[in-house]
């Protein structure tokens, strides 16, 4: 086998995409990971880190351009790292995501490929895959000439690249950022410096309610107040839709962006948005889905899969601010939501209240503790009768569900399990367990929540066999 060393230049055909969007090619059984290379390219690459059977390489030159390659919209896409696959056409991105889900279900889930093809719907893409993010957090700093800048961190670093026009964000971001910068220059307000811990303004959080048009700006500051806040407020109020201007204090030397507290400068502390018919109040610290257009499609599918008639008892595990729970509550008899973060549950309860939903109850705790404890307790207090659910929905973080939780789900014998996932590898692992324990995979639909990134969400439905 050929020996490779650092700085060697090699020619390679890119045949796959890695988890971070990097191109993958092979040289005599040796695997190369080439950042910024697109599947289908033939490239010249310089080896930067060589291991026994694989190496990381830097793209030097595209020798033959992939038919999937497009001219990226954003001039900063390589430095930023936010859009890992922007240089691929949107159709190719969707195809890549669909294949990824399919392959994981076959490889990890142990399903037959033809079976997966028979239960899987095409990936649900966006008609307009740009400007879809309703939230952005821009770091504020100083460039080498001492000018105040804002933009984004260059991938894997904390150096700020001045760019106020991210192609995934809303168009209002740009004028808002310009106004904050103008205020800072005018009033001589300093930018925070991460290395010294000095300076005032750390981050600018912007959120927009896509259905309401309401806009929120929150300045995260290394202090309690800002000077001449009427100047800032006066400028920001000129933006149509401005609803909420706040400060959040964060004086800790930390990578955490937001502080714990919010102080109102103008307007109200929250903005309102709708997903479907459900109204949400979103404060600067609330979790909220960043792509509401695709979220509505994703949760709409979850609701369809649940097939509710009004008589069902439903659990929504990992419920966050109750988005799915409230979606389901309108069509179910009773919904129980479980979530580990107490503030999210406060939001879920508030959202239930403002929507006049009275058949949703929320519990704070780990799903893998709350549900098994409920199950055991129910049996004790109901003369050995077992707790039953008609539908259980799970929407876990990337690591998926613990097996003990899956076991309790199986014990509760729901007719349907609806699994919403942001990582199709752990989804495939968990579906394999459910399949081995009396459940059959019926429907799978990938949904593209994050165009131009490697991420893909999936919703699928399992039915209890012989139910
Ligand atoms: N469906 C939710 C979002 C789910 S994201 C919504 O639309 O709001 C996954 C959620 O699981 C996050 O809110 C996270 O805080 C929560 N979580 C993580 N680990 C958990 C656990 N062990 N038990 C319960 N919830 C958990």
GROMACS .gro file of N, CA and C in nm, residues 4-61:
model
  174
    4UNK      N    1   0.143   0.768   0.257
    4UNK     CA    2   0.111   0.908   0.236
    4UNK      C    3   0.166   0.991   0.351
    5UNK      N    4   0.206   1.113   0.321
    5UNK     CA    5   0.255   1.203   0.427
    5UNK      C    6   0.187   1.338   0.415
    6UNK      N    7   0.198   1.410   0.521
    6UNK     CA    8   0.143   1.545   0.527
    6UNK      C    9   0.199   1.628   0.411
    7UNK      N   10   0.111   1.712   0.355
    7UNK     CA   11   0.146   1.801   0.243
    7UNK      C   12   0.155   1.733   0.107
    8UNK      N   13   0.138   1.601   0.102
    8UNK     CA   14   0.129   1.535  -0.028
    8UNK      C   15   0.008   1.591  -0.103
    9UNK      N   16   0.025   1.606  -0.235
    9UNK     CA   17  -0.089   1.649  -0.317
    9UNK      C   18  -0.141   1.525  -0.390
   10UNK      N   19  -0.271   1.502  -0.379
   10UNK     CA   20  -0.327   1.383  -0.444
   10UNK      C   21  -0.445   1.424  -0.530
   11UNK      N   22  -0.477   1.339  -0.626
   11UNK     CA   23  -0.597   1.360  -0.708
   11UNK      C   24  -0.698   1.254  -0.667
   12UNK      N   25  -0.820   1.297  -0.643
   12UNK     CA   26  -0.919   1.202  -0.592
   12UNK      C   27  -1.058   1.236  -0.643
   13UNK      N   28  -1.137   1.131  -0.665
   13UNK     CA   29  -1.278   1.151  -0.704
   13UNK      C   30  -1.362   1.146  -0.575
   14UNK      N   31  -1.447   1.245  -0.560
   14UNK     CA   32  -1.530   1.253  -0.438
   14UNK      C   33  -1.657   1.171  -0.459
   15UNK      N   34  -1.678   1.073  -0.370
   15UNK     CA   35  -1.789   0.980  -0.393
   15UNK      C   36  -1.899   0.987  -0.289
   16UNK      N   37  -1.874   1.059  -0.179
   16UNK     CA   38  -1.974   1.060  -0.072
   16UNK      C   39  -1.960   1.190   0.008
   17UNK      N   40  -2.053   1.209   0.101
   17UNK     CA   41  -2.047   1.327   0.188
   17UNK      C   42  -2.040   1.278   0.332
   18UNK      N   43  -1.951   1.338   0.411
   18UNK     CA   44  -1.938   1.299   0.551
   18UNK      C   45  -2.038   1.372   0.638
   19UNK      N   46  -2.036   1.341   0.767
   19UNK     CA   47  -2.135   1.397   0.859
   19UNK      C   48  -2.123   1.549   0.871
   20UNK      N   49  -2.006   1.603   0.845
   20UNK     CA   50  -1.990   1.749   0.852
   20UNK      C   51  -2.000   1.813   0.715
   21UNK      N   52  -2.042   1.738   0.614
   21UNK     CA   53  -2.058   1.794   0.480
   21UNK      C   54  -1.931   1.783   0.396
   22UNK      N   55  -1.825   1.728   0.452
   22UNK     CA   56  -1.700   1.718   0.376
   22UNK      C   57  -1.712   1.610   0.268
   23UNK      N   58  -1.633   1.629   0.158
   23UNK     CA   59  -1.634   1.529   0.053
   23UNK      C   60  -1.550   1.409   0.096
   24UNK      N   61  -1.593   1.288   0.055
   24UNK     CA   62  -1.517   1.168   0.089
   24UNK      C   63  -1.474   1.098  -0.039
   25UNK      N   64  -1.347   1.066  -0.046
   25UNK     CA   65  -1.295   0.993  -0.161
   25UNK      C   66  -1.204   0.881  -0.116
   26UNK      N   67  -1.170   0.792  -0.209
   26UNK     CA   68  -1.086   0.678  -0.171
   26UNK      C   69  -0.962   0.671  -0.260
   27UNK      N   70  -0.849   0.638  -0.197
   27UNK     CA   71  -0.723   0.614  -0.270
   27UNK      C   72  -0.673   0.478  -0.226
   28UNK      N   73  -0.678   0.379  -0.309
   28UNK     CA   74  -0.628   0.244  -0.276
   28UNK      C   75  -0.668   0.201  -0.134
   29UNK      N   76  -0.796   0.211  -0.103
   29UNK     CA   77  -0.844   0.168   0.027
   29UNK      C   78  -0.817   0.269   0.139
   30UNK      N   79  -0.757   0.379   0.103
   30UNK     CA   80  -0.725   0.484   0.198
   30UNK      C   81  -0.834   0.590   0.184
   31UNK      N   82  -0.898   0.631   0.296
   31UNK     CA   83  -1.011   0.725   0.285
   31UNK      C   84  -0.965   0.868   0.308
   32UNK      N   85  -1.014   0.956   0.222
   32UNK     CA   86  -0.979   1.098   0.232
   32UNK      C   87  -1.103   1.180   0.263
   33UNK      N   88  -1.090   1.270   0.359
   33UNK     CA   89  -1.198   1.363   0.389
   33UNK      C   90  -1.155   1.502   0.342
   34UNK      N   91  -1.226   1.555   0.244
   34UNK     CA   92  -1.183   1.682   0.184
   34UNK      C   93  -1.290   1.788   0.205
   35UNK      N   94  -1.261   1.883   0.293
   35UNK     CA   95  -1.356   1.992   0.320
   35UNK      C   96  -1.378   2.072   0.191
   36UNK      N   97  -1.503   2.113   0.168
   36UNK     CA   98  -1.544   2.196   0.054
   36UNK      C   99  -1.547   2.124  -0.081
   37UNK      N  100  -1.515   1.996  -0.083
   37UNK     CA  101  -1.529   1.921  -0.209
   37UNK      C  102  -1.672   1.867  -0.216
   38UNK      N  103  -1.726   1.864  -0.336
   38UNK     CA  104  -1.866   1.822  -0.354
   38UNK      C  105  -1.869   1.682  -0.417
   39UNK      N  106  -1.966   1.602  -0.375
   39UNK     CA  107  -1.981   1.468  -0.429
   39UNK      C  108  -1.986   1.475  -0.583
   40UNK      N  109  -1.902   1.399  -0.650
   40UNK     CA  110  -1.897   1.402  -0.797
   40UNK      C  111  -1.778   1.482  -0.850
   41UNK      N  112  -1.718   1.566  -0.766
   41UNK     CA  113  -1.598   1.641  -0.810
   41UNK      C  114  -1.480   1.547  -0.827
   42UNK      N  115  -1.388   1.582  -0.919
   42UNK     CA  116  -1.252   1.524  -0.913
   42UNK      C  117  -1.164   1.640  -0.869
   43UNK      N  118  -1.092   1.621  -0.759
   43UNK     CA  119  -1.017   1.734  -0.703
   43UNK      C  120  -0.871   1.702  -0.679
   44UNK      N  121  -0.795   1.810  -0.669
   44UNK     CA  122  -0.658   1.799  -0.624
   44UNK      C  123  -0.663   1.846  -0.478
   45UNK      N  124  -0.608   1.763  -0.390
   45UNK     CA  125  -0.618   1.797  -0.248
   45UNK      C  126  -0.484   1.780  -0.179
   46UNK      N  127  -0.461   1.862  -0.077
   46UNK     CA  128  -0.335   1.855  -0.001
   46UNK      C  129  -0.364   1.787   0.132
   47UNK      N  130  -0.288   1.684   0.165
   47UNK     CA  131  -0.312   1.614   0.291
   47UNK      C  132  -0.267   1.703   0.407
   48UNK      N  133  -0.356   1.719   0.506
   48UNK     CA  134  -0.318   1.804   0.620
   48UNK      C  135  -0.300   1.723   0.748
   49UNK      N  136  -0.364   1.606   0.755
   49UNK     CA  137  -0.349   1.522   0.873
   49UNK      C  138  -0.360   1.377   0.827
   50UNK      N  139  -0.255   1.300   0.848
   50UNK     CA  140  -0.254   1.164   0.794
   50UNK      C  141  -0.258   1.062   0.907
   51UNK      N  142  -0.353   0.971   0.902
   51UNK     CA  143  -0.363   0.861   0.998
   51UNK      C  144  -0.335   0.731   0.924
   52UNK      N  145  -0.354   0.618   0.996
   52UNK     CA  146  -0.317   0.491   0.933
   52UNK      C  147  -0.399   0.461   0.806
   53UNK      N  148  -0.531   0.470   0.819
   53UNK     CA  149  -0.614   0.434   0.704
   53UNK      C  150  -0.692   0.549   0.643
   54UNK      N  151  -0.674   0.666   0.700
   54UNK     CA  152  -0.748   0.780   0.645
   54UNK      C  153  -0.669   0.908   0.664
   55UNK      N  154  -0.713   1.013   0.594
   55UNK     CA  155  -0.646   1.142   0.606
   55UNK      C  156  -0.746   1.255   0.583
   56UNK      N  157  -0.715   1.370   0.643
   56UNK     CA  158  -0.792   1.491   0.616
   56UNK      C  159  -0.714   1.571   0.515
   57UNK      N  160  -0.785   1.629   0.420
   57UNK     CA  161  -0.715   1.703   0.315
   57UNK      C  162  -0.784   1.835   0.287
   58UNK      N  163  -0.706   1.929   0.235
   58UNK     CA  164  -0.761   2.059   0.199
   58UNK      C  165  -0.779   2.063   0.048
   59UNK      N  166  -0.891   2.118   0.005
   59UNK     CA  167  -0.917   2.131  -0.139
   59UNK      C  168  -0.821   2.233  -0.199
   60UNK      N  169  -0.745   2.189  -0.301
   60UNK     CA  170  -0.653   2.281  -0.367
   60UNK      C  171  -0.716   2.331  -0.496
   61UNK      N  172  -0.776   2.239  -0.571
   61UNK     CA  173  -0.826   2.275  -0.703
   61UNK      C  174  -0.934   2.175  -0.745
   0.00000   0.00000   0.00000
